[in-house]
CSV table of C-alpha atoms and ligand atoms in Angstrom, one decimal:
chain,number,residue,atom,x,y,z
U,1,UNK,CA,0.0,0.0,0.0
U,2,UNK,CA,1.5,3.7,-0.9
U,3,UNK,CA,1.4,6.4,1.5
U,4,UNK,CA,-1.3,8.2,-0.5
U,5,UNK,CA,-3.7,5.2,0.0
U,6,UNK,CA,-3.1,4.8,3.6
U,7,UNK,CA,-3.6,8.4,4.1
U,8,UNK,CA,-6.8,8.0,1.7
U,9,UNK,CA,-8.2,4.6,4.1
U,10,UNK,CA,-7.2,7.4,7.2
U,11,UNK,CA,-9.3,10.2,6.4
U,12,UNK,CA,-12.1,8.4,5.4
U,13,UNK,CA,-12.0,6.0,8.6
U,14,UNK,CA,-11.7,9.5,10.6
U,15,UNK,CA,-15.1,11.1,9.1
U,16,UNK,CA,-16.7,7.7,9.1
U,17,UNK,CA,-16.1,7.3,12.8
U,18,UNK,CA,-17.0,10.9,13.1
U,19,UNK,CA,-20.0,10.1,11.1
U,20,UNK,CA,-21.4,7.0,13.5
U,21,UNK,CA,-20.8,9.2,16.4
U,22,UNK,CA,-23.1,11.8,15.1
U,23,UNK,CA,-25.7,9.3,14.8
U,24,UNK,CA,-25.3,7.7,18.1
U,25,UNK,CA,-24.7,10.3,20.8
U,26,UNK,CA,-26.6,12.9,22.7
U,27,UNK,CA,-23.8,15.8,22.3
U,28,UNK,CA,-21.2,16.8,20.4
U,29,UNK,CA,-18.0,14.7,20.3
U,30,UNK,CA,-16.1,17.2,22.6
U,31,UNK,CA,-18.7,16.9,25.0
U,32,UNK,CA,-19.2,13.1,25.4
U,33,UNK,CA,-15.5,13.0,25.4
U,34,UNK,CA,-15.7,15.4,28.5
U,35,UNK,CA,-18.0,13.5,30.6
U,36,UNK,CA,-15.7,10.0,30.5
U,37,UNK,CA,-12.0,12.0,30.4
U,38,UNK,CA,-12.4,15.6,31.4
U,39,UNK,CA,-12.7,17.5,34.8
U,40,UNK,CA,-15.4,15.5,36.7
U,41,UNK,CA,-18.2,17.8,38.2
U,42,UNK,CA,-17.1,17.5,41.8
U,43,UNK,CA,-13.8,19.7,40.3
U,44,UNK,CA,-16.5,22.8,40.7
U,45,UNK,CA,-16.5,22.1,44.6
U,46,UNK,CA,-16.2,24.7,46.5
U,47,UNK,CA,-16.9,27.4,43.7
U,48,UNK,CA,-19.4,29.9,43.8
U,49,UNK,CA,-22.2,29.6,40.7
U,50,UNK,CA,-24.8,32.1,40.2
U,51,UNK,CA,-27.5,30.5,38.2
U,52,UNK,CA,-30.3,32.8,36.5
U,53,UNK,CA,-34.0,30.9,35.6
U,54,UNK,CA,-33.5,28.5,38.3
U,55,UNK,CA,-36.7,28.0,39.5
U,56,UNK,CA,-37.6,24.9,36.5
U,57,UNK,CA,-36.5,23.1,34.0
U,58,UNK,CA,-32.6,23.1,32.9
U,59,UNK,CA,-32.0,26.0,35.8
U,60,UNK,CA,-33.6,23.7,38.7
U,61,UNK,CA,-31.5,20.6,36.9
U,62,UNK,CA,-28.4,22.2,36.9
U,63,UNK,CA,-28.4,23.7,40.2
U,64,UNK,CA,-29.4,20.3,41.7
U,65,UNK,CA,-26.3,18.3,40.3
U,66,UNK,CA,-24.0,21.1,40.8
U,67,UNK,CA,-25.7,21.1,44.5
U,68,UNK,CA,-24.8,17.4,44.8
U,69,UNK,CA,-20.9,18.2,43.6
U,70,UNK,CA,-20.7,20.7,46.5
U,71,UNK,CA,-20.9,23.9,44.5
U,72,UNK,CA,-22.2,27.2,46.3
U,73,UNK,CA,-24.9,28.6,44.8
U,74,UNK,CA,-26.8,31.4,44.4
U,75,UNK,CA,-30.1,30.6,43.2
U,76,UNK,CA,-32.1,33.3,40.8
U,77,UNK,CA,-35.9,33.6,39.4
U,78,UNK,CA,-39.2,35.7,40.1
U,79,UNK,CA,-40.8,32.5,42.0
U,80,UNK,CA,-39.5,32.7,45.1
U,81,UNK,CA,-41.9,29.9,46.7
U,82,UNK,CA,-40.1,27.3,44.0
U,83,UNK,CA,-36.4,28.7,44.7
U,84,UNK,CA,-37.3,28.0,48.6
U,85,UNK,CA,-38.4,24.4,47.8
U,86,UNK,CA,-35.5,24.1,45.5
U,87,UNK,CA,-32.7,25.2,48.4
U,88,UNK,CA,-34.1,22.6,50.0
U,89,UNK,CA,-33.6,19.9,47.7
U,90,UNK,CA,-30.3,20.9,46.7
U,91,UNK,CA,-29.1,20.5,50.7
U,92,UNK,CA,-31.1,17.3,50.3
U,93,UNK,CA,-28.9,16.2,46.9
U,94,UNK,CA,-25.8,18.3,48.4
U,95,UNK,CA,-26.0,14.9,51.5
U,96,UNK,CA,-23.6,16.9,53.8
U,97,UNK,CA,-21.2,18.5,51.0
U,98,UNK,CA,-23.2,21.8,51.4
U,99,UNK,CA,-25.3,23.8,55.1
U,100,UNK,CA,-27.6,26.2,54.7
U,101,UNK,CA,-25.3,29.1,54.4
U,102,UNK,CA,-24.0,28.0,51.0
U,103,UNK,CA,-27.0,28.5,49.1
U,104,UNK,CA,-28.7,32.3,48.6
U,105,UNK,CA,-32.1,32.6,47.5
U,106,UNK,CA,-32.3,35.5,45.4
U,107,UNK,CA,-35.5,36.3,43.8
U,108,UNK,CA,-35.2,38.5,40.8
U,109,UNK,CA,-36.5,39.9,37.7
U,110,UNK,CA,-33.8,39.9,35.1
U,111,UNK,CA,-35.5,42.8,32.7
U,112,UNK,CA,-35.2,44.7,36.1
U,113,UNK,CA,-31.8,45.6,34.6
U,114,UNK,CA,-31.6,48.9,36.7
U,115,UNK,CA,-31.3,46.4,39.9
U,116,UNK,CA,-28.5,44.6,38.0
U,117,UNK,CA,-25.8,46.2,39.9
U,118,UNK,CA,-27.4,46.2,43.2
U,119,UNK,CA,-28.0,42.5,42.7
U,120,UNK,CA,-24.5,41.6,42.0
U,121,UNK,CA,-23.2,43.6,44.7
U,122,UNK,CA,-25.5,41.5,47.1
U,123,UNK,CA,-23.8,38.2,46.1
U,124,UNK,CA,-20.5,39.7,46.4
U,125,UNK,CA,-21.2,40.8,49.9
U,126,UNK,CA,-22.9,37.6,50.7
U,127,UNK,CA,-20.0,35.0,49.2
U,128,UNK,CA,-16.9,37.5,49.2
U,129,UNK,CA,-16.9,36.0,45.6
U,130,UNK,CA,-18.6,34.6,42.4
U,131,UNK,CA,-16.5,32.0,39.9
U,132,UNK,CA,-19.2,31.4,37.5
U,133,UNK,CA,-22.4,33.5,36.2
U,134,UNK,CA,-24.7,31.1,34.7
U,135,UNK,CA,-27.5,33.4,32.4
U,136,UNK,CA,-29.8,30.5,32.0
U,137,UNK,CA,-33.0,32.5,32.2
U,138,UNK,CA,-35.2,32.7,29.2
U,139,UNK,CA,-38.2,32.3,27.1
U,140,UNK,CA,-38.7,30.5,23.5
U,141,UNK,CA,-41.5,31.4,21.2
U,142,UNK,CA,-43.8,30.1,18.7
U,143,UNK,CA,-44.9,32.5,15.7
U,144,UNK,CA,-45.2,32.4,12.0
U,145,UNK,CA,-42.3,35.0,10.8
U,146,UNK,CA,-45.0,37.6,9.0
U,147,UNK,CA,-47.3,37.9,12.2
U,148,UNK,CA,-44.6,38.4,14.3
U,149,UNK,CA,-45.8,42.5,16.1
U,150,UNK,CA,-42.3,44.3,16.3
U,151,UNK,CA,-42.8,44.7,19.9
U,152,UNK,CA,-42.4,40.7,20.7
U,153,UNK,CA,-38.9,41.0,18.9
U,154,UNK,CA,-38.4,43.8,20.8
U,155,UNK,CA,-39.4,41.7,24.4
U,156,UNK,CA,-37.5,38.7,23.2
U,157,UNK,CA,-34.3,40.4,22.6
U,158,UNK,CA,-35.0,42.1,26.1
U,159,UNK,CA,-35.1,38.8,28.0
U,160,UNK,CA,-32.6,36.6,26.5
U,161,UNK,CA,-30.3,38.8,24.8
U,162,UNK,CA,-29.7,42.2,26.7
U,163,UNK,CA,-30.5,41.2,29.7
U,164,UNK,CA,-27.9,38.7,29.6
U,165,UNK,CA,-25.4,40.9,27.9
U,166,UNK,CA,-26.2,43.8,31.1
U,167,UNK,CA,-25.7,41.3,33.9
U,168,UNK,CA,-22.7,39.8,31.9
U,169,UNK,CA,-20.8,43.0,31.8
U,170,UNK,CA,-20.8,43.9,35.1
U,171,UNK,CA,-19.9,40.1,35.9
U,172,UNK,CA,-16.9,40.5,33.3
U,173,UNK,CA,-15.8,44.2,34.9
U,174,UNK,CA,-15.7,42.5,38.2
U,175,UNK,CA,-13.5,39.3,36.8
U,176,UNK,CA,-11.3,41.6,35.3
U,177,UNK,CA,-10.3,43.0,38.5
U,178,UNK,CA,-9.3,39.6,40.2
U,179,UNK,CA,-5.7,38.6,40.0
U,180,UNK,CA,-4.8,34.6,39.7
U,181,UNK,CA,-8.3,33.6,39.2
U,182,UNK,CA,-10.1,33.5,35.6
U,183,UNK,CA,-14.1,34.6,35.5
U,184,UNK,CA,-16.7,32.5,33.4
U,185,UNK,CA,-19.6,33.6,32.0
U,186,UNK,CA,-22.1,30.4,31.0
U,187,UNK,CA,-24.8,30.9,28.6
U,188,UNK,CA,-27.6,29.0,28.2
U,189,UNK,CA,-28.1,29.4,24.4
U,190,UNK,CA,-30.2,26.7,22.1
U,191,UNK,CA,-29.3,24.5,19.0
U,192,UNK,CA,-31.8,27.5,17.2
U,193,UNK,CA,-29.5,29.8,17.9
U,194,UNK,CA,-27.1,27.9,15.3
U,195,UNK,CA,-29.1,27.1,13.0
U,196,UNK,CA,-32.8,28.5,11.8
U,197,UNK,CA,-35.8,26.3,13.1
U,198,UNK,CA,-39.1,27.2,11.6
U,199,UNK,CA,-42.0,29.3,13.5
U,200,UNK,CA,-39.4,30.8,15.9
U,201,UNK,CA,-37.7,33.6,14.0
U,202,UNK,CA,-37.4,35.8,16.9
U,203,UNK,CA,-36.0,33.3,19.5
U,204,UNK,CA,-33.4,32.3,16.6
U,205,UNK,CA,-32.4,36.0,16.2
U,206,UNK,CA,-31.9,36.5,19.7
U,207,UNK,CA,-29.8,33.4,20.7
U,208,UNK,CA,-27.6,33.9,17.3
U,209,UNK,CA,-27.1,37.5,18.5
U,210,UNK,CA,-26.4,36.0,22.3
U,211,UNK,CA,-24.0,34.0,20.9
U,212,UNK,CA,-21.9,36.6,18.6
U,213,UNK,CA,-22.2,38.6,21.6
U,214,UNK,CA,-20.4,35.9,23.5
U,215,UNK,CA,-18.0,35.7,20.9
U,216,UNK,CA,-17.2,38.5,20.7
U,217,UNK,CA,-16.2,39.0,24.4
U,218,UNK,CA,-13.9,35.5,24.4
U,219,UNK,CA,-12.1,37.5,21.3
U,220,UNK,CA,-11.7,40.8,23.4
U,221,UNK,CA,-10.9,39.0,27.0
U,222,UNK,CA,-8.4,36.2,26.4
U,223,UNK,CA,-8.7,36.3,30.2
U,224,UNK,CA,-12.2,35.3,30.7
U,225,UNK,CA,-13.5,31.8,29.9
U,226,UNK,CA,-17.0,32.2,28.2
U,227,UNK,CA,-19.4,28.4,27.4
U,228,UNK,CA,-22.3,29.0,25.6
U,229,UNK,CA,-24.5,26.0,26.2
U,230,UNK,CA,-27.4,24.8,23.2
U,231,UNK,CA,-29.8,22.7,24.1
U,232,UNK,CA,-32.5,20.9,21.8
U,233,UNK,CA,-35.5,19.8,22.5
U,234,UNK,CA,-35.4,19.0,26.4
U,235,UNK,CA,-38.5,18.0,28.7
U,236,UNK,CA,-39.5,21.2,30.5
U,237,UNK,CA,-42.5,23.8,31.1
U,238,UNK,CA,-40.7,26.2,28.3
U,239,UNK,CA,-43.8,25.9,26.2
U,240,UNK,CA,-46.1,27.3,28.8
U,241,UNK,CA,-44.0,30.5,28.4
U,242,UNK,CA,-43.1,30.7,24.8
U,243,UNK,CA,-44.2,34.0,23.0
U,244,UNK,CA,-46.2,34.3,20.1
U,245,UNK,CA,-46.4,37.0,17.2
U,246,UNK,CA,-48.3,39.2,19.7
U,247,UNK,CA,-47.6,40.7,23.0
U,248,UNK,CA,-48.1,39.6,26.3
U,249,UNK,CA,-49.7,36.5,25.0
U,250,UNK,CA,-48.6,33.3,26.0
U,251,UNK,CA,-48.2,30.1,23.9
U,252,UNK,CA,-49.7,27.9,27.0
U,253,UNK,CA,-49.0,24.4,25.3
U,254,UNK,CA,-46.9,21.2,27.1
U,255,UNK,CA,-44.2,19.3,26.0
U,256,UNK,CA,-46.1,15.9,27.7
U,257,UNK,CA,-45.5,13.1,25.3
U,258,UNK,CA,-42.4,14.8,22.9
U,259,UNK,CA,-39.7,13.2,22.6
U,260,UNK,CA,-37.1,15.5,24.5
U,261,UNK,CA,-34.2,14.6,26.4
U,262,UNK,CA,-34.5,14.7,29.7
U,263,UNK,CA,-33.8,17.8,31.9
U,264,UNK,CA,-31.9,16.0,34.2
U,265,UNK,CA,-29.4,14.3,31.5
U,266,UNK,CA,-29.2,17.9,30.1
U,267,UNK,CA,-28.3,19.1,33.4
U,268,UNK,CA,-25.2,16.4,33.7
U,269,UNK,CA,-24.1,17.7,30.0
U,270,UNK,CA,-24.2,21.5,30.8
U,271,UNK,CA,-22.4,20.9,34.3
U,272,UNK,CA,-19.8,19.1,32.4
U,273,UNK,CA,-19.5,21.5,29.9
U,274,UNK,CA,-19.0,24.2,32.5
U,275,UNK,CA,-16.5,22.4,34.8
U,276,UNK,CA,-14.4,21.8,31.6
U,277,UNK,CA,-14.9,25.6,30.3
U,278,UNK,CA,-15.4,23.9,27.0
U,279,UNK,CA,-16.4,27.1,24.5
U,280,UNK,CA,-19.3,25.7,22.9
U,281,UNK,CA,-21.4,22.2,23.4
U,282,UNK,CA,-24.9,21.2,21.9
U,283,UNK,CA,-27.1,18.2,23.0
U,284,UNK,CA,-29.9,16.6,21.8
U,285,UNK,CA,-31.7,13.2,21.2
U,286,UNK,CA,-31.5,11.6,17.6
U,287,UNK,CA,-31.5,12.9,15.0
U,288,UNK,CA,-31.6,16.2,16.7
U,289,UNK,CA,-27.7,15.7,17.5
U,290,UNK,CA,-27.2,14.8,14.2
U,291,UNK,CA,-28.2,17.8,12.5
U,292,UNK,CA,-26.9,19.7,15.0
U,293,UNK,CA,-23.7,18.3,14.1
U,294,UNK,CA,-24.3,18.5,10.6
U,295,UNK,CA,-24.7,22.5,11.1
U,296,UNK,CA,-21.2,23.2,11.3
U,297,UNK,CA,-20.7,22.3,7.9
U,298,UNK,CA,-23.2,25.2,5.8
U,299,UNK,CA,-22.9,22.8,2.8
U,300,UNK,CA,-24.3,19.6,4.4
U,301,UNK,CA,-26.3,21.5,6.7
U,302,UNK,CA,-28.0,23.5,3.4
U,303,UNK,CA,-28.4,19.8,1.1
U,304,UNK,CA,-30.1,18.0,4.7
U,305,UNK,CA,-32.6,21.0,5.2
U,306,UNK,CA,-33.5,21.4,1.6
U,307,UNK,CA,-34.1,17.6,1.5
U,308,UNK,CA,-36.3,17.6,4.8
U,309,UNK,CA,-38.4,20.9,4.3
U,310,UNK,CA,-39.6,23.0,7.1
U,311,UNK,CA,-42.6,20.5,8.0
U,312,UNK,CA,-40.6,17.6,9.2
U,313,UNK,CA,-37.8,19.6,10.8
U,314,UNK,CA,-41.3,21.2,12.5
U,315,UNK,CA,-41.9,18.0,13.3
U,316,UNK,CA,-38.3,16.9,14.7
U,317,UNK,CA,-38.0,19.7,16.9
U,318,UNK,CA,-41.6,19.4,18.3
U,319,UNK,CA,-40.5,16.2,19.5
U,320,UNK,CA,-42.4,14.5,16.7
U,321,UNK,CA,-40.3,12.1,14.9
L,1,LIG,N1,-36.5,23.4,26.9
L,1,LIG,C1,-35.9,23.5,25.7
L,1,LIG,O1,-36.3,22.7,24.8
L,1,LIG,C2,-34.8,24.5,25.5
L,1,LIG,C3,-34.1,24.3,24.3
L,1,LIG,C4,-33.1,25.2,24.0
L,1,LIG,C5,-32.8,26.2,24.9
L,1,LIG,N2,-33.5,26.4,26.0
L,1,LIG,C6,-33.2,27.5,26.9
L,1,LIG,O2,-33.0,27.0,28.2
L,1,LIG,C7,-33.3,28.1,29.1
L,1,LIG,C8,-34.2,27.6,30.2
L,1,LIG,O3,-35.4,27.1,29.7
L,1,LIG,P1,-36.2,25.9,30.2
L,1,LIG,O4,-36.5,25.0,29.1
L,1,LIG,O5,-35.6,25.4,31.4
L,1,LIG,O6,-37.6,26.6,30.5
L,1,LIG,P2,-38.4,26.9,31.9
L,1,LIG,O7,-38.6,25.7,32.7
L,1,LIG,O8,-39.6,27.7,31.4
L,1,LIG,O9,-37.4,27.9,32.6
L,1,LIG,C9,-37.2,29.2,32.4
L,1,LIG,C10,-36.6,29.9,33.6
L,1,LIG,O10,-36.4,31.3,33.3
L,1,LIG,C11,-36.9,32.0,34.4
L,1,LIG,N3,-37.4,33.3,33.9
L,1,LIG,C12,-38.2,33.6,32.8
L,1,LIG,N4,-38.4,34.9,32.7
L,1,LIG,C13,-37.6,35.5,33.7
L,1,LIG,C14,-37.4,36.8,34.2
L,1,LIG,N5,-38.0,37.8,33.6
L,1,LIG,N6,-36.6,37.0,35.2
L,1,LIG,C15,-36.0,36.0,35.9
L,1,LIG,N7,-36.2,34.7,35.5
L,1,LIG,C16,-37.0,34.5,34.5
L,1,LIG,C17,-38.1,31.2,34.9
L,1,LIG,O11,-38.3,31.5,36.3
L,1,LIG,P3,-39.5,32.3,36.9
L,1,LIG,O12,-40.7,32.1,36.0
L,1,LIG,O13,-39.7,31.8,38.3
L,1,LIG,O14,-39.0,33.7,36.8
L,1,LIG,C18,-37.5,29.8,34.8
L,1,LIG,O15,-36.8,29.5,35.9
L,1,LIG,C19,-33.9,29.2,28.3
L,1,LIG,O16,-32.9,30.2,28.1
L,1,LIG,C20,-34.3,28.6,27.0
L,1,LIG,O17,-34.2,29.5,25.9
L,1,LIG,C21,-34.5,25.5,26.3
C-alpha cells in the first residue's frame, strides 16, 4: 500500500467514525468525550455559581447536580416559593457537602436591569466571591415570521439577549479586577441559535445574537472563559412561556409526550461543559444531535434541510419524529 492510499483509508475512517458518532450520541463529540476524560463535576466544589431561571426546568437541573458536587450557589428567578423548595432539595442532593449558608435565595426579575448592579453587589457581599455567572434565564417562542408585532422582537431580545449581555458586563468588569483567578460567563443558548428552526424567528435571532455577543467577548478578554451552552429539544415547562407573534400573549401548550431529552441528562451535560470551560457544546436526542452536528458544515447542513423541508424539521424539533 503507498502512503497516499493509507492516508486516503485514514481520512475516510476518521469522518466515518465521526459520522457513527453523530448518529449515536446525545452531544457533540467534545462533550461526550468530557463526561468520560475531562474534569469530573465534583472539580467545581467549593466554587461559587450564580445560576439565573433557576426555578424549573434546565436551571432547577443544573443547580441540583452542581448542588450534589458541593458547588455554592446562588439561586435566581421571580418565583420565590419554587427557589425555597429548591434550596431545600439541593441541601437534600448536596448529602452533607453543602449547610444552609451556602445556598442564597435570590428572587429577581432579570428585565429589572436597573437592579443589575445592586444584585451583583449583594452576592458579592454575601459570598466575598462569584466563579461562574450562569444566564440560563429565558423564554422560547412560537410564531409564524409575517405575524410576528415588532414589539415581541423587541421583548425577546429584552429577555434573552440584553438582559444577559447587562448582567454579563458587570460580571466580566468585576473578573477583570481579580488577580490569579479566571471569570466564566455560561450561557444557556439553544441549538436554534445555530441554525434557523421554523415558527421561531425571533428566538433564533436573539440566541444567534447571544451567541456573537459571547464571541465576541472571548475575542476581546483572552482572560475570561466564556461556554455557551445549546440545548435541543429538552423535557421542561418552556412551552407554557413561549411567546407568540403578539404581545403579552402566551403560547400555553406542554411538552407531555415529545420526545425530548430529559432535563436531568441535560443538566449532567451542561455541568460538564462548564466544569471543563469547553467554549461551545450542543445536546440533543437523535436525529436532533445529528443535525446539530451537521450545522457546522453550511454545505451539508443546506443539502439536509432542503431535502427535509420546514414540516418535518417542525416535526423533529416538536418532538415528533
Ligand atoms: N427546553 C428546551 O427545549 C430548550 C431548548 C433550548 C434552549 N432552552 C433555553 O433554556 C433556558 C431555560 O429554559 P427551560 O427549558 O428550562 O424553560 P423553563 O422551565 O420555562 O425555565 C425558564 C426559567 O427562566 C426564568 N425566567 C423567565 N423569565 C424570567 C425573568 N423575567 N426574570 C427571571 N427569571 C425568568 C423562569 O423562572 P420564573 O418564572 O420563576 O421567573 C424559569 O426558571 C432558556 O434560556 C431557554 O431558551 C430551552
Amino acid at each position: 500500500m503507498t502512503f497516499l492510499e493509507l492516508l486516503f483509508i485514514l481520512i475516510i475512517g476518521y469522518y466515518f467514525i465521526y459520522l457513527i458518532l453523530w448518529l449515536i450520541l446525545d452531544c457533540n463529540v467534545e462533550l461526550w468525550y468530557n463526561t468520560y476524560f475531562g474534569l469530573p463535576i465534583s472539580s467545581m466544589r467549593g466554587q461559587v455559581v450564580w445560576v439565573t431561571g433557576a426555578s424549573s426546568g434546565i436551571g432547577r437541573a443544573l443547580v441540583l447536580i452542581l448542588a450534589k458536587y458541593g458547588v455554592r450557589l446562588v439561586i435566581s428567578a421571580r418565583r420565590e416559593n419554587l427557589l425555597e423548595l429548591l434550596k431545600k432539595d439541593c441541601l437534600e442532593q448536596a448529602n452533607g457537602l453543602l449547610s444552609e449558608d451556602d445556598i442564597l435565595v435570590m428572587p429577581m426579575d432579570v428585565l429589572n436591569i436597573s437592579q443589575h448592579e445592586a444584585y451583583f453587589d449583594r452576592v458579592i457581599k454575601y459570598f466575598g466571591r462569584l466563579d461562574v455567572l450562569v444566564n440560563n434565564a429565558g423564554r422560547s417562542q412560537r410564531a409564524s415570521w409575517e405575524e410576528i408585532k415588532v414589539q415581541v422582537d423587541r421583548d425577546l431580545f429584552e429577555l434573552d439577549v440584553f438582559s444577559v449581555v447587562n448582567l454579563s458586563r458587570i460580571a466580566v468588569r468585576y473578573f477583570l479586577q481579580l488577580r490569579n483567578v479566571r471569570g466564566h460567563i455560561v450561557t444557556t443558548s439553544s441549538i436554534a441559535g445555530l441554525c434557523p428552526v421554523p415558527f421561531s424567528a425571533t428566538y433564533c435571532a436573539a440566541k444567534s445574537a447571544i451567541n456573537a455577543y459571547l464571541n465576541s467577548l472571548r475575542l476581546e478578554q483572552s482572560g475570561i472563559d466564556v461556554s455557551i451552552f445549546c440545548p435541543g429539544p429538552i423535557a421542561t415547562d418552556f412551552l407554557q412561556e413561549a411567546f407568540t407573534a403578539v404581545p403579552e400573549e402566551m403560547y400555553g401548550k406542554s411538552t407531555k409526550g415529545q420526545k425530548r431529552m430529559s432535563a436531568e441528562r441535560c443538566a449532567i451535560l451542561f455541568a460538564t461543559t462548564i466544569a471543563n470551560k469547553l467554549e461551545l457544546s450542543w445536546c440533543g436526542l437523535f436525529p436532533v444531535n445529528f443535525l446539530a452536528n451537521a450545522t457546522r458544515y453550511p454545505g451539508l447542513a443546506k443539502i439536509i434541510f432542503k431535502f427535509m423541508g420546514k414540516s418535518t424539521m417542525n416535526k423533529i424539533r416538536e418532538g415528533k419524529l
